[in-house]
Amino acid sequence: MEKIIVLDFGGQYKQLIARRVREEHVYCEIFPHTTPIEEIRKMGPKGIILTGGPDSVYRENSPSCDPELFALGIPVLGICYGSQLMAYLLGGEVKTAPVSEYGKTEITVDAEKESGILGNWETQTTCWMSHTDYIASVPAGFHVTAYSGHCPVAAMEDPMRRLYAVQFHPEVVHTPEGKKLFHNFVYDICGCSGDWKMSSFVETTIQQLREKIGDGKVLCALSGGVDSSVAAVLLSKAVGRQLTCVFVDHGLLRKNEGDEVEAVFGPEGNYDLNFIRVNAQDHFYKKLAGVAEPEMKRRIIGAEFIEVFEKEAKKIGAVDYLVQGTIYPDVVESGIGTGAVIKSHHNVGGLPDHVDFKEIIEPLRQLFKDEVREVGLELGIPEHLVYRQPFPGPGLGIRIVGDVTEDKVRIVQEADAIYREELKKAGVDLGLGQFFAALSNMRSVGVMGDGRTYDYAVVLRAVLTSDFMTAEAAELPWSVLQTCMNRIINEVKGVNRVLYDLTSKPPGTIELE
């Protein structure tokens, strides 16, 4: 199988790089920059990409690689820090830039110099820069193919050795012609045929799971959401009834969702699974009583999940593996590999010491949400399940700002059901990345039936996103929002105000919390 590998130097966009390669139908994996040359040779990659990173290549202890990498005869593309490292190790000069460049930057592609990596690019174009160092002089054999007002080497290449470097980030959407760059690298420079499809990922993953698990027993944390459902079906294809799926109804699910999950995955459903439903609503409500801080709520819910799974594992006998539907945005937000915790996810970061599982299996950990949906379709999961609204593991516990009570859960469930129903009725639901109702902790005075009320404000959220790393608020029709507002206030006891959240991600997250 053709493969391009990404060597990670600490760049925040490393997974986006792999994603862009996979979008060109070529398999791609990420490895640490310390991967030995001999291992790289054995992999036989068609190309190698060096990521960005926060360090300066000329400082002591900055991440580096064996210079022999550039003599393997394999095409290498350096991005940002990776481009500077290539220049530095091959005899060029890297210095602190007189003027740093961040954000959208105009660059000029030198039309007089034929470029393999920037082929078919406009002469004047925009790209995304993020650097304080710059390549002051290029190594022997290289020529400059693009520059900006403050960056004399925005791109350079040595076609004889098939070495290419760009100072900007082609992997982000803010570089409009970035897709062309990856296409040029994958096909024109690396000579890939582009025959890898998501079906290949499914086949490979199922085979790897069979080999890893053997005759072991597996416990799956099934929430009924897209991620855990796809993970469960992958495991069922791999090991059949060695898999037990435990569905914990923590009382923080959407309206009627517990029964819907059981109808799909339970004994009367479409899948050959050992399905166990645990009704633990009262237990979770007691644990969350009086807790308002969102991160604490996440941690409590996560800890209780683990405890419930451990109890169920003991009931069914020894269990070797725990399967979770972790996807890449969960990993990033939890600070794995970056140190910056945006919010913890109960399915990220490993098991506590007291849990008796050998290992966590996360077959979707390297995928973005839209790729998970592709996997689901490849597995034959019905479209209405594959495209259902994403739902966080902590559930409505984080869609309720402030402390959680059974009555507040009822309010959110009913408001959310109305919101989803009206968006579907209006035909605007399928184009959205995610939408839901949340409950603020704000109460205000209102008038209903000539009487004074002092009730809660419901917040409606709808965003456009493909990868859930960034998102922007959707411009829903005003008439639809008005209908939602009227129905929620009239039908949901305890609500007298409805708000619409316009915040993008960043600076906000998709969930309200």
PDB file of N, CA, C and O in Angstrom, residues 478-506:
ATOM      1  N   TRP A 478     -34.655  33.713  10.005  1.00  0.00           N
ATOM      2  CA  TRP A 478     -35.266  34.376  11.155  1.00  0.00           C
ATOM      3  C   TRP A 478     -36.623  33.772  11.489  1.00  0.00           C
ATOM      4  O   TRP A 478     -36.959  33.595  12.669  1.00  0.00           O
ATOM      5  N   SER A 479     -37.379  33.412  10.481  1.00  0.00           N
ATOM      6  CA  SER A 479     -38.715  32.848  10.713  1.00  0.00           C
ATOM      7  C   SER A 479     -38.628  31.519  11.455  1.00  0.00           C
ATOM      8  O   SER A 479     -39.488  31.199  12.289  1.00  0.00           O
ATOM      9  N   VAL A 480     -37.588  30.735  11.146  1.00  0.00           N
ATOM     10  CA  VAL A 480     -37.409  29.449  11.829  1.00  0.00           C
ATOM     11  C   VAL A 480     -37.052  29.677  13.296  1.00  0.00           C
ATOM     12  O   VAL A 480     -37.587  29.011  14.198  1.00  0.00           O
ATOM     13  N   LEU A 481     -36.170  30.622  13.549  1.00  0.00           N
ATOM     14  CA  LEU A 481     -35.802  30.933  14.927  1.00  0.00           C
ATOM     15  C   LEU A 481     -37.013  31.446  15.712  1.00  0.00           C
ATOM     16  O   LEU A 481     -37.190  31.118  16.896  1.00  0.00           O
ATOM     17  N   GLN A 482     -37.835  32.258  15.061  1.00  0.00           N
ATOM     18  CA  GLN A 482     -39.040  32.773  15.721  1.00  0.00           C
ATOM     19  C   GLN A 482     -39.981  31.643  16.102  1.00  0.00           C
ATOM     20  O   GLN A 482     -40.561  31.619  17.190  1.00  0.00           O
ATOM     21  N   THR A 483     -40.143  30.677  15.181  1.00  0.00           N
ATOM     22  CA  THR A 483     -41.010  29.531  15.459  1.00  0.00           C
ATOM     23  C   THR A 483     -40.471  28.721  16.630  1.00  0.00           C
ATOM     24  O   THR A 483     -41.226  28.313  17.530  1.00  0.00           O
ATOM     25  N   CYS A 484     -39.164  28.497  16.642  1.00  0.00           N
ATOM     26  CA  CYS A 484     -38.536  27.754  17.746  1.00  0.00           C
ATOM     27  C   CYS A 484     -38.754  28.482  19.074  1.00  0.00           C
ATOM     28  O   CYS A 484     -39.103  27.872  20.092  1.00  0.00           O
ATOM     29  N   MET A 485     -38.553  29.795  19.040  1.00  0.00           N
ATOM     30  CA  MET A 485     -38.724  30.589  20.255  1.00  0.00           C
ATOM     31  C   MET A 485     -40.148  30.471  20.786  1.00  0.00           C
ATOM     32  O   MET A 485     -40.379  30.218  21.981  1.00  0.00           O
ATOM     33  N   ASN A 486     -41.122  30.654  19.895  1.00  0.00           N
ATOM     34  CA  ASN A 486     -42.527  30.598  20.319  1.00  0.00           C
ATOM     35  C   ASN A 486     -42.882  29.243  20.926  1.00  0.00           C
ATOM     36  O   ASN A 486     -43.521  29.158  21.981  1.00  0.00           O
ATOM     37  N   ARG A 487     -42.458  28.177  20.251  1.00  0.00           N
ATOM     38  CA  ARG A 487     -42.807  26.845  20.731  1.00  0.00           C
ATOM     39  C   ARG A 487     -42.130  26.535  22.073  1.00  0.00           C
ATOM     40  O   ARG A 487     -42.758  25.981  22.978  1.00  0.00           O
ATOM     41  N   ILE A 488     -40.860  26.874  22.191  1.00  0.00           N
ATOM     42  CA  ILE A 488     -40.128  26.561  23.427  1.00  0.00           C
ATOM     43  C   ILE A 488     -40.743  27.295  24.618  1.00  0.00           C
ATOM     44  O   ILE A 488     -40.990  26.710  25.677  1.00  0.00           O
ATOM     45  N   ILE A 489     -41.028  28.577  24.436  1.00  0.00           N
ATOM     46  CA  ILE A 489     -41.590  29.349  25.555  1.00  0.00           C
ATOM     47  C   ILE A 489     -42.998  28.866  25.904  1.00  0.00           C
ATOM     48  O   ILE A 489     -43.377  28.790  27.079  1.00  0.00           O
ATOM     49  N   ASN A 490     -43.776  28.508  24.874  1.00  0.00           N
ATOM     50  CA  ASN A 490     -45.142  28.079  25.126  1.00  0.00           C
ATOM     51  C   ASN A 490     -45.238  26.645  25.647  1.00  0.00           C
ATOM     52  O   ASN A 490     -46.172  26.312  26.398  1.00  0.00           O
ATOM     53  N   GLU A 491     -44.303  25.783  25.248  1.00  0.00           N
ATOM     54  CA  GLU A 491     -44.435  24.358  25.547  1.00  0.00           C
ATOM     55  C   GLU A 491     -43.510  23.840  26.648  1.00  0.00           C
ATOM     56  O   GLU A 491     -43.760  22.773  27.202  1.00  0.00           O
ATOM     57  N   VAL A 492     -42.452  24.573  26.945  1.00  0.00           N
ATOM     58  CA  VAL A 492     -41.487  24.086  27.936  1.00  0.00           C
ATOM     59  C   VAL A 492     -41.636  24.881  29.230  1.00  0.00           C
ATOM     60  O   VAL A 492     -41.289  26.069  29.291  1.00  0.00           O
ATOM     61  N   LYS A 493     -42.138  24.238  30.242  1.00  0.00           N
ATOM     62  CA  LYS A 493     -42.329  24.902  31.519  1.00  0.00           C
ATOM     63  C   LYS A 493     -40.987  25.286  32.133  1.00  0.00           C
ATOM     64  O   LYS A 493     -40.059  24.486  32.188  1.00  0.00           O
ATOM     65  N   GLY A 494     -40.879  26.556  32.590  1.00  0.00           N
ATOM     66  CA  GLY A 494     -39.657  27.019  33.234  1.00  0.00           C
ATOM     67  C   GLY A 494     -38.785  27.881  32.348  1.00  0.00           C
ATOM     68  O   GLY A 494     -37.714  28.305  32.756  1.00  0.00           O
ATOM     69  N   VAL A 495     -39.255  28.180  31.108  1.00  0.00           N
ATOM     70  CA  VAL A 495     -38.479  29.000  30.165  1.00  0.00           C
ATOM     71  C   VAL A 495     -39.305  30.220  29.759  1.00  0.00           C
ATOM     72  O   VAL A 495     -40.479  30.091  29.403  1.00  0.00           O
ATOM     73  N   ASN A 496     -38.702  31.407  29.821  1.00  0.00           N
ATOM     74  CA  ASN A 496     -39.407  32.601  29.342  1.00  0.00           C
ATOM     75  C   ASN A 496     -38.544  33.449  28.406  1.00  0.00           C
ATOM     76  O   ASN A 496     -38.913  34.571  28.073  1.00  0.00           O
ATOM     77  N   ARG A 497     -37.410  32.913  27.994  1.00  0.00           N
ATOM     78  CA  ARG A 497     -36.535  33.667  27.101  1.00  0.00           C
ATOM     79  C   ARG A 497     -35.703  32.683  26.262  1.00  0.00           C
ATOM     80  O   ARG A 497     -35.235  31.664  26.783  1.00  0.00           O
ATOM     81  N   VAL A 498     -35.507  33.007  24.965  1.00  0.00           N
ATOM     82  CA  VAL A 498     -34.713  32.169  24.065  1.00  0.00           C
ATOM     83  C   VAL A 498     -33.678  33.039  23.368  1.00  0.00           C
ATOM     84  O   VAL A 498     -34.008  34.094  22.806  1.00  0.00           O
ATOM     85  N   LEU A 499     -32.409  32.618  23.411  1.00  0.00           N
ATOM     86  CA  LEU A 499     -31.297  33.351  22.824  1.00  0.00           C
ATOM     87  C   LEU A 499     -30.643  32.517  21.727  1.00  0.00           C
ATOM     88  O   LEU A 499     -30.721  31.286  21.742  1.00  0.00           O
ATOM     89  N   TYR A 500     -29.946  33.186  20.781  1.00  0.00           N
ATOM     90  CA  TYR A 500     -29.202  32.476  19.740  1.00  0.00           C
ATOM     91  C   TYR A 500     -27.727  32.822  19.868  1.00  0.00           C
ATOM     92  O   TYR A 500     -27.354  34.005  19.924  1.00  0.00           O
ATOM     93  N   ASP A 501     -26.868  31.803  19.912  1.00  0.00           N
ATOM     94  CA  ASP A 501     -25.434  31.967  20.140  1.00  0.00           C
ATOM     95  C   ASP A 501     -24.706  32.185  18.810  1.00  0.00           C
ATOM     96  O   ASP A 501     -24.708  31.303  17.950  1.00  0.00           O
ATOM     97  N   LEU A 502     -24.058  33.347  18.655  1.00  0.00           N
ATOM     98  CA  LEU A 502     -23.356  33.694  17.417  1.00  0.00           C
ATOM     99  C   LEU A 502     -21.855  33.445  17.477  1.00  0.00           C
ATOM    100  O   LEU A 502     -21.135  33.744  16.532  1.00  0.00           O
ATOM    101  N   THR A 503     -21.361  32.869  18.572  1.00  0.00           N
ATOM    102  CA  THR A 503     -19.925  32.736  18.776  1.00  0.00           C
ATOM    103  C   THR A 503     -19.308  31.686  17.854  1.00  0.00           C
ATOM    104  O   THR A 503     -19.860  30.593  17.696  1.00  0.00           O
ATOM    105  N   SER A 504     -18.148  32.015  17.273  1.00  0.00           N
ATOM    106  CA  SER A 504     -17.432  31.055  16.434  1.00  0.00           C
ATOM    107  C   SER A 504     -16.466  30.253  17.301  1.00  0.00           C
ATOM    108  O   SER A 504     -16.251  30.547  18.476  1.00  0.00           O
ATOM    109  N   LYS A 505     -15.864  29.217  16.712  1.00  0.00           N
ATOM    110  CA  LYS A 505     -14.810  28.445  17.375  1.00  0.00           C
ATOM    111  C   LYS A 505     -13.549  28.529  16.544  1.00  0.00           C
ATOM    112  O   LYS A 505     -13.546  28.042  15.406  1.00  0.00           O
ATOM    113  N   PRO A 506     -12.430  29.055  17.046  1.00  0.00           N
ATOM    114  CA  PRO A 506     -12.333  29.847  18.260  1.00  0.00           C
ATOM    115  C   PRO A 506     -12.989  31.220  18.063  1.00  0.00           C
ATOM    116  O   PRO A 506     -13.317  31.549  16.938  1.00  0.00           O
TER     117      PRO A 506
END
